[in-house]
mmCIF file of C-alpha atoms in Angstrom:
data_model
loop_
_atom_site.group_PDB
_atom_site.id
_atom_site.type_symbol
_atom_site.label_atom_id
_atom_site.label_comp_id
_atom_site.label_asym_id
_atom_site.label_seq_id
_atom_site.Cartn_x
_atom_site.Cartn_y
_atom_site.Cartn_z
ATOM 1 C CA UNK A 1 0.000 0.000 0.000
ATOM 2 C CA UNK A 2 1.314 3.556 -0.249
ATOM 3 C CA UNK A 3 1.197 6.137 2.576
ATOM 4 C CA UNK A 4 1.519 9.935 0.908
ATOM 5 C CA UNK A 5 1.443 12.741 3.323
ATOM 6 C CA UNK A 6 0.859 16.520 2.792
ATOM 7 C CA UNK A 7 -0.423 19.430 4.758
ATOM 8 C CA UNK A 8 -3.957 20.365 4.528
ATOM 9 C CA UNK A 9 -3.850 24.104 4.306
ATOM 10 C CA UNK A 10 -1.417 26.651 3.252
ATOM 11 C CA UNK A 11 -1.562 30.773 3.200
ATOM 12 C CA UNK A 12 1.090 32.708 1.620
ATOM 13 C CA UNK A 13 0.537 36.281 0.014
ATOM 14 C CA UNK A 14 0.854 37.280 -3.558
ATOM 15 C CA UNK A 15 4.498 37.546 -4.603
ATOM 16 C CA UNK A 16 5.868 35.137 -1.598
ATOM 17 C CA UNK A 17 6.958 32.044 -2.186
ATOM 18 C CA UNK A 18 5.531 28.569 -0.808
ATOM 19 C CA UNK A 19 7.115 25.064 -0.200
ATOM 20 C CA UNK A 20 4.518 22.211 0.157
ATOM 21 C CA UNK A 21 5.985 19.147 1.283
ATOM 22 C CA UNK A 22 5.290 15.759 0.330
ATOM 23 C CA UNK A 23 6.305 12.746 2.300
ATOM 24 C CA UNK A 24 5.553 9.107 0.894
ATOM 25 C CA UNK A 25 5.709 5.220 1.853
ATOM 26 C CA UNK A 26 5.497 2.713 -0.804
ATOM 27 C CA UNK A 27 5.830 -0.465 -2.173
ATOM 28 C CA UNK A 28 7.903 0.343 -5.714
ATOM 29 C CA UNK A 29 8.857 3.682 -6.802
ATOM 30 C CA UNK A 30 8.185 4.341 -10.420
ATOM 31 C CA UNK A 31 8.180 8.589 -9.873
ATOM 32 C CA UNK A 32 6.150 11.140 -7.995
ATOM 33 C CA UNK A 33 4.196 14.056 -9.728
ATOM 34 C CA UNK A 34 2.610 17.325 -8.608
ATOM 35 C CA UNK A 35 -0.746 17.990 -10.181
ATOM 36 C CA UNK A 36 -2.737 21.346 -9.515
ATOM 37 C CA UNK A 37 -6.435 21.641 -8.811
ATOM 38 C CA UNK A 38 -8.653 24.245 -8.951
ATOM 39 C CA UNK A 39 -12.376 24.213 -7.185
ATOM 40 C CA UNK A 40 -14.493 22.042 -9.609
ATOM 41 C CA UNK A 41 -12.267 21.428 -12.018
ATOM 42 C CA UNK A 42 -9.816 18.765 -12.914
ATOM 43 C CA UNK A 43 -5.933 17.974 -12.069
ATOM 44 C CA UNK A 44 -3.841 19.008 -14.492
ATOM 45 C CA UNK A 45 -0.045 18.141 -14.556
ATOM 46 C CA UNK A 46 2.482 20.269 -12.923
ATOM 47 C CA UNK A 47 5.588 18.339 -13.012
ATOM 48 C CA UNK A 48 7.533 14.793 -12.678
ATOM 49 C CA UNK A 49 10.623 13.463 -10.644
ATOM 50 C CA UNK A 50 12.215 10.110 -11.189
ATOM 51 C CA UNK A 51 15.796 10.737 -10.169
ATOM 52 C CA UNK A 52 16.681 12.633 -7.213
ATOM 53 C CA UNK A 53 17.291 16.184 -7.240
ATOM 54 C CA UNK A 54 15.506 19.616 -8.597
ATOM 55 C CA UNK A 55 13.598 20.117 -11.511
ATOM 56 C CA UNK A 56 12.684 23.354 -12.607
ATOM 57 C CA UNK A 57 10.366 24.909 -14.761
ATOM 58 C CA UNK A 58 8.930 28.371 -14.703
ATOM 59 C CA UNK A 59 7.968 29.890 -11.361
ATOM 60 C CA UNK A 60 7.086 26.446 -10.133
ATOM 61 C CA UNK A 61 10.471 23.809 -8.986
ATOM 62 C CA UNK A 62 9.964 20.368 -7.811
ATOM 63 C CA UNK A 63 12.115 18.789 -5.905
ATOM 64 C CA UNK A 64 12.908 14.684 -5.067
ATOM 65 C CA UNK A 65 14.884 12.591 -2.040
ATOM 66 C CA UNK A 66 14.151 9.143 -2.506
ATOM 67 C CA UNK A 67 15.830 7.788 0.251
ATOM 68 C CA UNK A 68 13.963 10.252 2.289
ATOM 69 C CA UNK A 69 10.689 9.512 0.664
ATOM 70 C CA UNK A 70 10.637 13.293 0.050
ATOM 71 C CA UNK A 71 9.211 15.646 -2.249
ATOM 72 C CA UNK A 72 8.446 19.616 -2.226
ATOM 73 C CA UNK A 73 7.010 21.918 -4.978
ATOM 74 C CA UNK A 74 8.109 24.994 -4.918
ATOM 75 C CA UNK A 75 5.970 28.142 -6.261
ATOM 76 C CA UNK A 76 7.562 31.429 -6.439
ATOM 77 C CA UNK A 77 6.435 35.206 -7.636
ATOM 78 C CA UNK A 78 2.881 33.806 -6.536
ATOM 79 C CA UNK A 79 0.077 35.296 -7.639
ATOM 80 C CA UNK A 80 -3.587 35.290 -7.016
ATOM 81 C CA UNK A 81 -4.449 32.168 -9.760
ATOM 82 C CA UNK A 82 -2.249 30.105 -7.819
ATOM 83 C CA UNK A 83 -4.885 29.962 -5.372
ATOM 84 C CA UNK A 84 -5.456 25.662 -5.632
ATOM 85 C CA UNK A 85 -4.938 22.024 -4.415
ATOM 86 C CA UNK A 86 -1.593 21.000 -4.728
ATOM 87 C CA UNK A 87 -1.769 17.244 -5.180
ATOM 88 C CA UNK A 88 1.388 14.888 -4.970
ATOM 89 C CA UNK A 89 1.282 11.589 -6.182
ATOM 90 C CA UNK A 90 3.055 8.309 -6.477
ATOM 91 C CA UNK A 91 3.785 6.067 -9.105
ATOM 92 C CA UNK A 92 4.167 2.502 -7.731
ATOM 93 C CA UNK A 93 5.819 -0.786 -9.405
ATOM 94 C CA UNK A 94 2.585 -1.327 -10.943
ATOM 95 C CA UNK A 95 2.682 2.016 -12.521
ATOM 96 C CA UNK A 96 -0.799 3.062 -10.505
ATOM 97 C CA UNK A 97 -0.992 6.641 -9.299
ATOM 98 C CA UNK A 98 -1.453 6.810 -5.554
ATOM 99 C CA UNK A 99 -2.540 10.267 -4.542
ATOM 100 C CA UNK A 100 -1.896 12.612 -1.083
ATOM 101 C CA UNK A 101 -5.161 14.056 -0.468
ATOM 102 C CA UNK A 102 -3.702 17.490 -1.170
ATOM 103 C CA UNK A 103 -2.356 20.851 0.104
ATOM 104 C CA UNK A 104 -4.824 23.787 -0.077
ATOM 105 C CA UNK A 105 -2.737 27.177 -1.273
ATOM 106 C CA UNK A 106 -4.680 30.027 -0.582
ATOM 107 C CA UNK A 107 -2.698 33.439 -1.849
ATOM 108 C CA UNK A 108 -3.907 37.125 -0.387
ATOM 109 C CA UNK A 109 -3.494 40.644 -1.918
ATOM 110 C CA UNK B 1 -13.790 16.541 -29.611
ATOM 111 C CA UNK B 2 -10.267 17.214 -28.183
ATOM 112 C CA UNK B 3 -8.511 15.662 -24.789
ATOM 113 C CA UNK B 4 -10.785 13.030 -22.674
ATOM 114 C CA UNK B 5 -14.291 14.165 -21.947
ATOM 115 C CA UNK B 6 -16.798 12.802 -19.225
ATOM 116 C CA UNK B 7 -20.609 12.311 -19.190
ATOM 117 C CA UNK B 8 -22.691 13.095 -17.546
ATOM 118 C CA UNK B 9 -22.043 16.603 -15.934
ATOM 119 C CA UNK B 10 -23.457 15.457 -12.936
ATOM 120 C CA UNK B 11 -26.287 13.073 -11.757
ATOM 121 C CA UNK B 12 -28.911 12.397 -9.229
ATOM 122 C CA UNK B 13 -29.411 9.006 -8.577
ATOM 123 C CA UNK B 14 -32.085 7.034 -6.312
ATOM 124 C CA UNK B 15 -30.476 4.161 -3.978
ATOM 125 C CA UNK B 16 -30.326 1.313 -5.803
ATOM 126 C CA UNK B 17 -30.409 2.394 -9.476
ATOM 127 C CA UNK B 18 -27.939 1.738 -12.031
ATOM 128 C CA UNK B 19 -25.556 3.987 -13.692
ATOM 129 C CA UNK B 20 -23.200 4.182 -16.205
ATOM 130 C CA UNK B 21 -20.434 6.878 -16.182
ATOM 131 C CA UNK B 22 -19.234 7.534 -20.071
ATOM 132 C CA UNK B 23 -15.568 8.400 -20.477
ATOM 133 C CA UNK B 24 -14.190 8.906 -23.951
ATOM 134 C CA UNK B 25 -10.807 10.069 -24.826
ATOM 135 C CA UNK B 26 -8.981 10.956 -28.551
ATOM 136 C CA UNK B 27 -5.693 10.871 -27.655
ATOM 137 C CA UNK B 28 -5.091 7.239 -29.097
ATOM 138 C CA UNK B 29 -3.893 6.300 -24.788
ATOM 139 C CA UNK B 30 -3.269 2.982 -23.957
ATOM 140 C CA UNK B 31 -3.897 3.397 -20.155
ATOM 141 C CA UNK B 32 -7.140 4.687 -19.219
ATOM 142 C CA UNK B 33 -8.428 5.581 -15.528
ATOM 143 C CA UNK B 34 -11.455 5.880 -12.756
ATOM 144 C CA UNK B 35 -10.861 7.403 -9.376
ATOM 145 C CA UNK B 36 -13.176 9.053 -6.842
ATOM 146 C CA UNK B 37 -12.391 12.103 -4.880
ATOM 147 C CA UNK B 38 -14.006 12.838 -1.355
ATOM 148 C CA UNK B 39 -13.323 15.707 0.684
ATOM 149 C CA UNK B 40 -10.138 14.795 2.957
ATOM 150 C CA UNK B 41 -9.367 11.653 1.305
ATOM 151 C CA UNK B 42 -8.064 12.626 -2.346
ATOM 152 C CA UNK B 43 -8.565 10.919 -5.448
ATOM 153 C CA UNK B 44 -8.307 7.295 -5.036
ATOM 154 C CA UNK B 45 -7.929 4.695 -7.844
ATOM 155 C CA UNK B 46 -11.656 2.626 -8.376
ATOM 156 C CA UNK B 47 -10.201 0.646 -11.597
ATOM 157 C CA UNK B 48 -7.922 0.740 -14.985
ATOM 158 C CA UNK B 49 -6.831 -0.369 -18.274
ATOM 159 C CA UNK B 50 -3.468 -0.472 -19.415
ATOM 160 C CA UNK B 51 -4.788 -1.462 -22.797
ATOM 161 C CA UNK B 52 -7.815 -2.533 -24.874
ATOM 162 C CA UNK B 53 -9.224 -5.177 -23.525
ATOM 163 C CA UNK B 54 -8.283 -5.753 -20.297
ATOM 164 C CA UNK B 55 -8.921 -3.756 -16.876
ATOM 165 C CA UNK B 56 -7.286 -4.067 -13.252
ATOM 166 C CA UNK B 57 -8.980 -2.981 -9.578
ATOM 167 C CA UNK B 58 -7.162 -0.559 -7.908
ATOM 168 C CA UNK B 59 -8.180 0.714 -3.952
ATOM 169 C CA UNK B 60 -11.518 0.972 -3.888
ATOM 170 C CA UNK B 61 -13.187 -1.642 -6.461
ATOM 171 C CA UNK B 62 -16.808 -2.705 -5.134
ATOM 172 C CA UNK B 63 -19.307 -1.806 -6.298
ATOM 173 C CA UNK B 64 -17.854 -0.865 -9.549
ATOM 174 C CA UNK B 65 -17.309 -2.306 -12.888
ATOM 175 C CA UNK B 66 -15.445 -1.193 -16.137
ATOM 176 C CA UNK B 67 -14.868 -2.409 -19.399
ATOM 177 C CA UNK B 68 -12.695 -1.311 -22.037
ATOM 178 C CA UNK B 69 -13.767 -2.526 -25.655
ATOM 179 C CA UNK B 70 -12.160 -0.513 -27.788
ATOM 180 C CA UNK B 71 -9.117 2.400 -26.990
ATOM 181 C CA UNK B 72 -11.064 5.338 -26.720
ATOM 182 C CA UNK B 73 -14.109 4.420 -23.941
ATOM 183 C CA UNK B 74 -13.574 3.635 -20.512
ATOM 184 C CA UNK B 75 -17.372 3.284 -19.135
ATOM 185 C CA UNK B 76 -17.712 2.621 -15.388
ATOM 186 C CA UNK B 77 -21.155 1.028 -14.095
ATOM 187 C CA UNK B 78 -23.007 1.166 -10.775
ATOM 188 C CA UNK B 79 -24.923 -1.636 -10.923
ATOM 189 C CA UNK B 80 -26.968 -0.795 -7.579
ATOM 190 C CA UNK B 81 -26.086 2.500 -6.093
ATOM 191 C CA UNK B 82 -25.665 3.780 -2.593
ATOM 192 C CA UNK B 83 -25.434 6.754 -0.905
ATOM 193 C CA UNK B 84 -21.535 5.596 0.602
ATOM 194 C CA UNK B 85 -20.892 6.265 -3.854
ATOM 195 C CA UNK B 86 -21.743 9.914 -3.795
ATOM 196 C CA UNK B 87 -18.929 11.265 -4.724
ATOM 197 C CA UNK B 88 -17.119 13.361 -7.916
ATOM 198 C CA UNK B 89 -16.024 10.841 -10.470
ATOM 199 C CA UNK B 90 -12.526 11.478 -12.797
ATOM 200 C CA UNK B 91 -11.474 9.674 -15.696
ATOM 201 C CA UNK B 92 -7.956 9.823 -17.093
ATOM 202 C CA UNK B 93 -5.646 8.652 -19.561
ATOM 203 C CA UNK B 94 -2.104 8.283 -19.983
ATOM 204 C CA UNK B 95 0.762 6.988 -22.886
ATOM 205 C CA UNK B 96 2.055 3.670 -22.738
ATOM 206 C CA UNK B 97 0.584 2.775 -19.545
ATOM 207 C CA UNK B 98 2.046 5.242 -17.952
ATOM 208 C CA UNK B 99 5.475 4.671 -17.543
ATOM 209 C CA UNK B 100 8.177 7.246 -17.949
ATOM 210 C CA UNK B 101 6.980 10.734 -17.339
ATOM 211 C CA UNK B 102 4.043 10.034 -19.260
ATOM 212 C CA UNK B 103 1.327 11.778 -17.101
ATOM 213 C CA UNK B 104 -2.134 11.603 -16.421
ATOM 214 C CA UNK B 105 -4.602 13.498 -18.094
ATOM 215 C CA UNK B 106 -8.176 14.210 -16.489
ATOM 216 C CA UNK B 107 -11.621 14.788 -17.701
ATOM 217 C CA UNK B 108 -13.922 17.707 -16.565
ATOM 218 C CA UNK B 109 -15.647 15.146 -13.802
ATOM 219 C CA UNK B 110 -18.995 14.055 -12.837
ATOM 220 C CA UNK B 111 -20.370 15.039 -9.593
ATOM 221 C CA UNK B 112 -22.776 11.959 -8.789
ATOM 222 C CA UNK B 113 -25.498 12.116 -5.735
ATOM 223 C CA UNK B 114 -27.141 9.077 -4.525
ATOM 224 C CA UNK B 115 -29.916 9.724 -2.353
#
């Protein structure tokens, strides 16, 4: 089974940055991925780590420690349509998705 | 039609009825998708299809069926509803079953409420 853990609720005002952490337990690592959410809509793909390290791309970095079973995406310069869920998921040996039940980024004026 | 699209929009269902949720996708995927998503618990994997023709449970199976007879539809049946199924439904797709940094990609949703 997998065990993905992320904070519920996160404030941060408009042209801050934000680090939402992502801590996982599970059987077979195939890579972890960051998908955004906004209310009523649907996930859409933010960004993908297989290897460890930083990957980078526009205002938003993701970063990956598997021996840690860690994971943070970074979002810099925010601004007020950054306002979503944050969702981190897991990509077991199967190749299944295993979701966190994601990080709620709320960004103020 | 462009992307993976859902039907319906959202439903209201009486206890007990059947239901079939249509997914439908163009991208020529091979992998195709169900999960649920409920407030606090994130979207959690009902069943998929790594190809045409055959289909997989993943966490939360019963009470649900799928089949997958051709690449582009992925329906998913109630066959007797219950309240415990209320819930907002996502299909998605993926490349090549997923692997590499193929990701996901997700319909619009339905919101289903069985009373």
């Amino acid at each position: 089974g997998q065990n993905i853990d992320q904070p519920t609720e996160m404030t941060a005002t408009e042209g801050a940055i934000v680090q939402i952490n992502c801590t996982y337990q599970t059987s077979g690592f195939n890579g972890l991925f960051w998908y955004q959410q906004h209310a009523g809509e649907a996930p859409t793909f933010l960004s993908y780590n297989v290897l460890d390290g930083l990957e980078e791309k526009g205002r938003f970095s993701s970063f990956l420690s598997r021996s840690k079973g860690y994971s943070y995406l970074l979002l810099k310069e925010l601004q007020m349509k950054d306002s979503a869920s944050y969702l981190c998921a897991v990509r077991d040996g199967d190749y299944k998705l295993s979701f966190g039940a994601g990080t709620t980024v709320t960004v103020r004026a | 039609i462009a992307g993976i699209t859902q039907a319906p929009t959202s439903q209201i269902l009486a206890a007990g009825r059947r239901m079939t949720l249509r997914c439908t996708q163009d991208m020529r995927h091979n992998a195709m998708y169900w999960y649920r998503q409920d407030l606090g618990l994130g979207l959690r994997l009902i069943h998929y299809s790594n190809t045409a023709g055959t289909t997989g449970k993943g966490e939360v199976p019963d009470g649900y069926s799928v089949s997958r007879a051709n690449t582009d539809d992925f329906p998913l049946t109630l066959a007797s509803a219950v309240p415990s199924q209320t819930s907002v439904y996502f299909c998605a797709s993926s490349d090549s079953s997923g692997t590499g940094g193929n990701e996901q990609f997700f319909g619009p949703g339905t919101r289903l409420t069985v009373l």
